Amino acid sequence: MEPEVTIKRRKSRQIHVGSVPVGGDAPISVQSMTNTDTCDVDATVAQIRALEGVGADIVRVSVPTMDAAEAFGKIRKQVSLPLVADIHYDYKIALKVADEGADCLRINPGNIGREDRVRAVIESARDHGVPIRIGVNAGSLEKELQRKYGEPTSDALVESALRHAEILDRYDFQDFKVSVKASNVFMTLQAYRKLASQIEQPLHLGVTEAGTFRSGTVKSSVALGGLLMEGIGDTIRVSLAADPVEEIRVGFDILKSLNLRKKGVNIIACPSCSRQNFDVIKTVNELEARLEDINESVDLAVIGCLVNGPGEAREVDVGLTGGTPNNLSYADGQKSHHIKSENLVDELERMVRAKVARQREDEEKGVILRSE
Ligand code: SF4
């Protein structure tokens, strides 16, 4: 078997967003952002819970007004996930949400304005023990940098980020993370690469305005995948013009594909062709929907025929190879039993859930043994 490639991660300083460590040797966290009206507390709480349901580590909530800041406080009390308050310019909103229990402030210090206001926000973050995220975006670069560079470039993004970082540094505030997002994949890659060698803080990766579910997923996978393979990135957000729940799913899929996080059922499936002994596409789509609630790491291979079936099925927790007259299942790398095509979805679901139950039992035994 091909030896597993280990990605050597850039060593960053660790910060905490609520209970979630970001940077250092912490698992790469996956986050999304609500797209409800923040003042609609019930809708926003429901969306945060939906994101929690699919495994989100952190959720960002936009706080454009003082009314939204009030609502943020109410939301904070009803959910357990760490919340990042997204603020632009208005330092009073930043102070308010820090008091209301925000776990991180996304605000660019250079945009706050007067020095006393900058100081007030930084001191408030320090007093509450919350980090700041500097979020630089190619679409909203400072006018001065737009003039200097003529158009958004990776150097302009990095210069902007470093300017904001220098302000925090001046106040000896080191608990921050930084993003330098562009909608262009190459600009994003270059900006993060350049920034990674210039600061020690964790990096929040993302491609901004990435697009629809399909094109956004592709762009994010290429850009974030490239950076993550180079060891760059401590937390990720996949931006999609789609349900935020999908952002979390795609984020985890990117990390799973690089063995950086293991969460949920990893389905390996052949694309199918006329050799298939059952309808591969229909089967895997049904299985994906049925197994969505599982957070444990399970590898499941569903392969249409004997050409590649046994080879793949033997390497995973639960495997299936199409065959005539019946398909053959594998459990933990060993041949298990034959399954008729009409029973495939039910039976493979049962086998995956049985595997999860065994994993949980082993974990409990391990906990008991460790505590003895
Ligand atoms: S594994 Fe078999 S069914 Fe699947 S694509 Fe390959 S040849 Fe076709």
XYZ file of C-alpha atoms and ligand atoms in Angstrom:
380
model
C 0.000 0.000 0.000
C 1.183 3.493 -0.811
C 2.595 5.046 2.387
C 0.396 7.817 3.683
C 1.731 11.286 2.880
C 1.963 13.447 5.966
C 1.502 17.142 5.488
C 3.975 19.179 7.519
C 1.947 22.059 8.859
C 3.337 25.544 9.260
C 3.933 26.156 12.939
C 1.620 28.955 13.992
C 0.869 30.539 17.319
C -2.247 29.039 18.870
C -5.270 31.142 19.755
C -8.665 30.101 21.085
C -12.029 30.977 19.592
C -14.189 30.072 22.559
C -13.307 26.474 23.331
C -11.874 25.808 19.863
C -8.098 26.058 19.518
C -6.941 27.531 16.222
C -3.330 27.205 15.109
C -0.398 25.308 16.554
C -1.127 21.609 16.411
C -4.913 22.025 16.739
C -7.044 20.249 14.147
C -7.881 22.540 11.245
C -11.277 23.949 12.153
C -14.149 24.335 9.735
C -16.382 27.364 9.884
C -19.251 28.999 8.103
C -21.280 32.156 8.382
C -24.978 32.632 8.944
C -26.949 34.277 6.150
C -30.090 35.011 8.117
C -31.003 38.484 9.331
C -29.094 38.624 12.630
C -31.977 40.581 14.172
C -34.153 37.532 13.529
C -32.856 35.694 16.577
C -34.930 32.525 16.094
C -33.898 32.069 12.463
C -30.236 32.713 13.240
C -30.238 30.329 16.215
C -31.892 27.668 14.026
C -29.234 28.100 11.356
C -26.382 27.929 13.868
C -27.877 24.715 15.260
C -28.132 23.296 11.738
C -24.449 24.113 11.242
C -23.622 22.476 14.552
C -25.574 19.425 13.386
C -23.200 18.900 10.470
C -20.108 19.402 12.618
C -19.218 23.100 12.290
C -16.480 24.120 14.714
C -17.059 27.886 14.595
C -19.802 30.125 13.184
C -19.498 33.769 12.131
C -22.429 36.106 12.472
C -22.662 39.465 10.756
C -23.320 42.382 13.126
C -23.996 45.460 10.991
C -25.992 47.553 13.503
C -26.476 48.118 17.211
C -29.812 46.289 16.972
C -27.945 43.322 15.500
C -25.463 43.561 18.384
C -28.384 43.297 20.850
C -29.690 40.302 18.926
C -26.188 38.797 18.914
C -26.281 38.746 22.716
C -29.569 36.831 22.673
C -28.247 34.390 20.076
C -25.072 33.866 22.095
C -27.114 32.692 25.072
C -28.968 30.066 23.031
C -26.165 28.274 21.217
C -22.997 26.555 22.336
C -20.763 26.876 19.255
C -18.117 29.612 19.376
C -19.362 32.713 17.576
C -17.295 35.233 15.665
C -18.921 38.644 15.392
C -18.324 40.208 11.988
C -18.021 43.976 12.294
C -16.992 46.654 9.870
C -15.779 50.094 10.946
C -18.077 50.771 13.925
C -16.005 50.364 17.069
C -19.064 50.750 19.321
C -20.549 47.577 17.844
C -17.284 45.779 18.530
C -17.349 46.901 22.168
C -20.983 45.886 22.505
C -20.590 42.355 21.070
C -17.489 41.767 23.175
C -19.665 42.518 26.216
C -22.367 40.248 24.802
C -20.052 37.249 24.759
C -18.549 37.153 21.261
C -15.771 34.561 21.048
C -13.832 36.470 18.385
C -14.107 39.891 16.754
C -13.662 40.112 13.034
C -12.694 43.726 12.579
C -9.806 45.330 10.739
C -8.052 47.691 13.164
C -6.975 50.006 10.351
C -10.610 50.657 9.468
C -11.745 51.667 12.944
C -10.457 55.218 12.669
C -9.239 57.325 15.588
C -6.487 55.942 17.763
C -8.557 56.074 20.973
C -11.237 53.921 19.308
C -8.695 51.396 18.095
C -7.266 51.202 21.583
C -10.725 50.762 23.125
C -11.516 47.776 20.878
C -8.168 46.102 21.479
C -8.402 46.611 25.226
C -11.938 45.244 25.218
C -10.795 42.118 23.342
C -7.931 41.727 25.799
C -10.200 42.184 28.835
C -12.668 39.602 27.523
C -9.909 37.239 26.443
C -11.149 37.051 22.865
C -9.044 37.062 19.708
C -9.439 39.318 16.695
C -9.578 38.233 13.076
C -8.081 40.548 10.535
C -10.074 39.876 7.393
C -8.592 41.394 4.258
C -10.636 41.117 1.113
C -9.560 41.963 -2.446
C -12.889 43.681 -2.988
C -12.491 46.130 -0.128
C -8.828 47.102 -0.084
C -7.931 50.487 1.346
C -8.110 53.265 -1.268
C -4.454 54.103 -0.735
C -3.429 50.525 -1.573
C -5.760 50.481 -4.559
C -3.969 53.588 -5.838
C -0.525 52.190 -5.070
C -1.082 48.845 -6.790
C -3.615 49.971 -9.414
C -5.683 46.817 -8.853
C -5.951 44.147 -6.188
C -2.828 41.973 -6.117
C -1.443 39.444 -3.665
C 1.139 42.017 -2.547
C -1.616 44.547 -1.892
C -3.550 42.000 0.182
C -0.469 41.122 2.215
C 0.476 44.772 2.743
C -3.022 45.487 3.982
C -2.939 42.525 6.386
C 0.468 43.525 7.740
C -0.699 47.098 8.321
C -3.588 45.866 10.433
C -1.310 43.395 12.207
C 1.179 46.150 13.014
C -1.539 48.111 14.801
C -2.317 45.107 17.008
C 1.392 44.578 17.540
C 1.790 48.188 18.658
C -0.641 47.431 21.472
C 1.148 44.159 22.179
C -1.948 42.207 21.156
C -0.875 38.931 19.571
C -4.050 36.838 19.755
C -5.253 37.278 16.230
C -5.679 35.338 13.031
C -5.607 36.658 9.514
C -7.299 36.041 6.197
C -6.354 37.488 2.797
C -9.140 36.455 0.479
C -9.585 37.026 -3.232
C -12.002 35.496 -5.684
C -9.051 34.638 -7.933
C -7.456 31.303 -7.067
C -3.870 32.304 -7.959
C -4.076 35.597 -6.061
C -5.416 33.757 -3.017
C -2.626 31.167 -3.161
C 0.085 33.776 -3.561
C -1.253 36.069 -0.856
C -1.415 33.306 1.754
C 2.004 31.943 0.786
C 3.586 35.363 1.183
C 1.798 36.093 4.436
C 2.601 32.681 5.923
C 6.304 33.480 5.982
C 5.848 36.912 7.533
C 3.699 36.380 10.600
C 3.373 33.691 13.241
C -0.383 34.011 13.729
C -2.827 31.363 12.475
C -4.301 31.784 9.020
C -7.976 31.596 8.180
C -8.219 30.322 4.603
C -10.930 31.149 2.151
C -11.702 32.158 -1.409
C -14.095 35.060 -1.339
C -17.144 35.329 -3.575
C -16.238 31.858 -4.828
C -19.578 31.427 -6.537
C -22.318 28.845 -6.685
C -22.277 25.470 -5.020
C -20.438 23.800 -7.905
C -18.010 26.490 -9.044
C -17.375 27.662 -5.482
C -16.600 24.150 -4.365
C -14.140 23.689 -7.216
C -12.375 27.033 -6.656
C -12.193 26.515 -2.901
C -10.928 22.967 -3.293
C -8.171 24.041 -5.661
C -7.030 27.084 -3.654
C -7.499 25.740 -0.145
C -6.325 22.276 -1.152
C -3.116 23.726 -2.630
C -2.378 25.748 0.498
C -3.277 22.981 2.907
C -0.978 20.580 1.062
C 1.818 23.077 1.635
C 0.976 23.063 5.339
C -0.620 26.520 5.267
C -3.952 27.099 6.990
C -5.358 26.684 10.493
C -9.075 27.240 9.948
C -11.093 27.256 6.738
C -14.289 28.684 5.396
C -15.651 27.615 2.054
C -17.748 30.517 0.731
C -20.653 29.333 -1.378
C -23.735 31.044 -2.721
C -25.639 28.142 -1.157
C -26.928 26.876 2.178
C -24.129 27.435 4.775
C -24.579 23.807 5.814
C -23.037 22.893 2.449
C -20.027 25.077 3.250
C -19.318 22.918 6.277
C -19.776 19.694 4.355
C -17.473 20.822 1.556
C -14.934 22.117 4.095
C -14.752 18.757 5.804
C -14.579 16.966 2.474
C -11.545 19.062 1.512
C -9.828 18.234 4.807
C -10.808 14.569 4.583
C -9.363 14.297 1.074
C -6.002 15.403 2.503
C -6.274 13.244 5.645
C -6.210 16.438 7.715
C -9.495 15.713 9.497
C -11.430 12.520 9.760
C -15.091 13.080 10.245
C -18.093 11.244 8.970
C -18.369 8.603 6.315
C -15.816 8.879 3.546
C -17.442 7.303 0.501
C -15.192 5.877 -2.175
C -17.196 5.030 -5.297
C -16.393 4.206 -8.882
C -17.973 6.462 -11.501
C -19.804 3.378 -12.898
C -19.938 2.126 -16.481
C -21.685 -0.597 -18.411
C -19.853 -3.256 -16.375
C -21.670 -2.240 -13.196
C -23.720 -4.957 -11.517
C -25.999 -2.496 -9.741
C -26.838 1.204 -10.021
C -23.725 2.683 -8.364
C -24.748 6.335 -8.573
C -28.206 5.814 -7.089
C -26.782 3.601 -4.343
C -24.063 6.013 -3.208
C -26.356 9.025 -3.315
C -28.892 7.244 -1.128
C -26.173 6.095 1.241
C -24.678 9.579 1.480
C -28.058 10.996 2.497
C -28.773 8.208 4.990
C -25.355 8.365 6.662
C -25.147 12.130 7.047
C -25.730 12.011 10.796
C -22.574 9.991 11.468
C -19.643 11.983 12.835
C -17.294 9.041 13.404
C -14.707 8.352 10.753
C -15.657 5.403 8.538
C -14.343 4.574 5.064
C -16.946 2.987 2.800
C -16.150 1.755 -0.733
C -18.933 1.039 -3.209
C -17.566 -0.316 -6.482
C -19.649 -1.499 -9.410
C -17.779 -4.620 -10.549
C -14.872 -6.961 -9.979
C -12.432 -4.905 -12.078
C -11.566 -2.584 -9.191
C -13.971 -3.815 -6.543
C -12.009 -6.274 -4.393
C -8.894 -4.089 -4.379
C -10.792 -1.067 -3.051
C -13.188 -2.974 -0.793
C -10.374 -4.714 1.096
C -8.744 -1.406 2.055
C -11.690 0.146 3.890
C -13.915 -0.380 6.925
C -16.923 -1.422 4.868
C -16.623 -2.362 1.218
C -18.746 -3.693 -1.562
C -17.865 -5.020 -4.959
C -20.489 -5.654 -7.598
C -20.644 -9.214 -8.862
C -22.815 -11.835 -10.565
C -25.088 -13.311 -9.379
C -24.607 -11.341 -6.151
C -22.498 -8.511 -4.855
C -19.894 -9.241 -2.207
C -19.397 -7.179 0.931
C -16.237 -6.755 3.009
C -15.919 -5.773 6.655
C -12.594 -4.583 8.070
C -10.787 -5.837 4.981
C -12.244 -9.377 5.081
C -14.877 -10.915 2.811
C -18.198 -10.787 4.652
C -21.336 -11.879 2.777
C -23.295 -11.630 -0.460
C -25.944 -8.929 -0.865
C -28.683 -8.770 -3.481
C -28.743 -5.511 -5.417
C -32.211 -4.571 -4.127
C -30.939 -4.765 -0.513
C -27.681 -2.901 -0.990
C -28.552 0.435 0.587
C -30.201 -1.071 3.664
C -27.475 -3.615 4.202
C -24.541 -1.264 3.685
C -26.149 1.262 6.018
C -26.511 -1.494 8.631
C -22.854 -2.501 8.222
C -21.616 1.101 8.541
C -23.719 1.669 11.664
C -22.447 -1.607 13.143
C -18.890 -0.415 12.499
C -19.647 2.888 14.245
C -21.122 0.998 17.224
C -17.921 -1.102 17.456
C -15.797 2.046 17.308
C -17.822 3.601 20.124
C -17.505 0.443 22.236
C -13.741 0.378 21.681
C -13.521 4.022 22.616
C -15.497 3.470 25.814
C -13.304 0.500 26.725
C -10.245 2.660 26.066
C -11.595 5.403 28.330
C -12.299 2.885 31.086
C -8.824 1.318 30.742
C -7.169 4.751 30.769
C -9.073 5.759 33.897
C -8.167 2.513 35.755
S -15.255 -0.522 -11.200
Fe -16.329 -1.661 -12.785
S -18.332 -0.657 -12.917
Fe -17.005 0.732 -11.831
S -16.258 2.085 -13.420
Fe -14.724 0.466 -13.127
S -15.223 -1.074 -14.647
Fe -17.028 0.268 -14.462
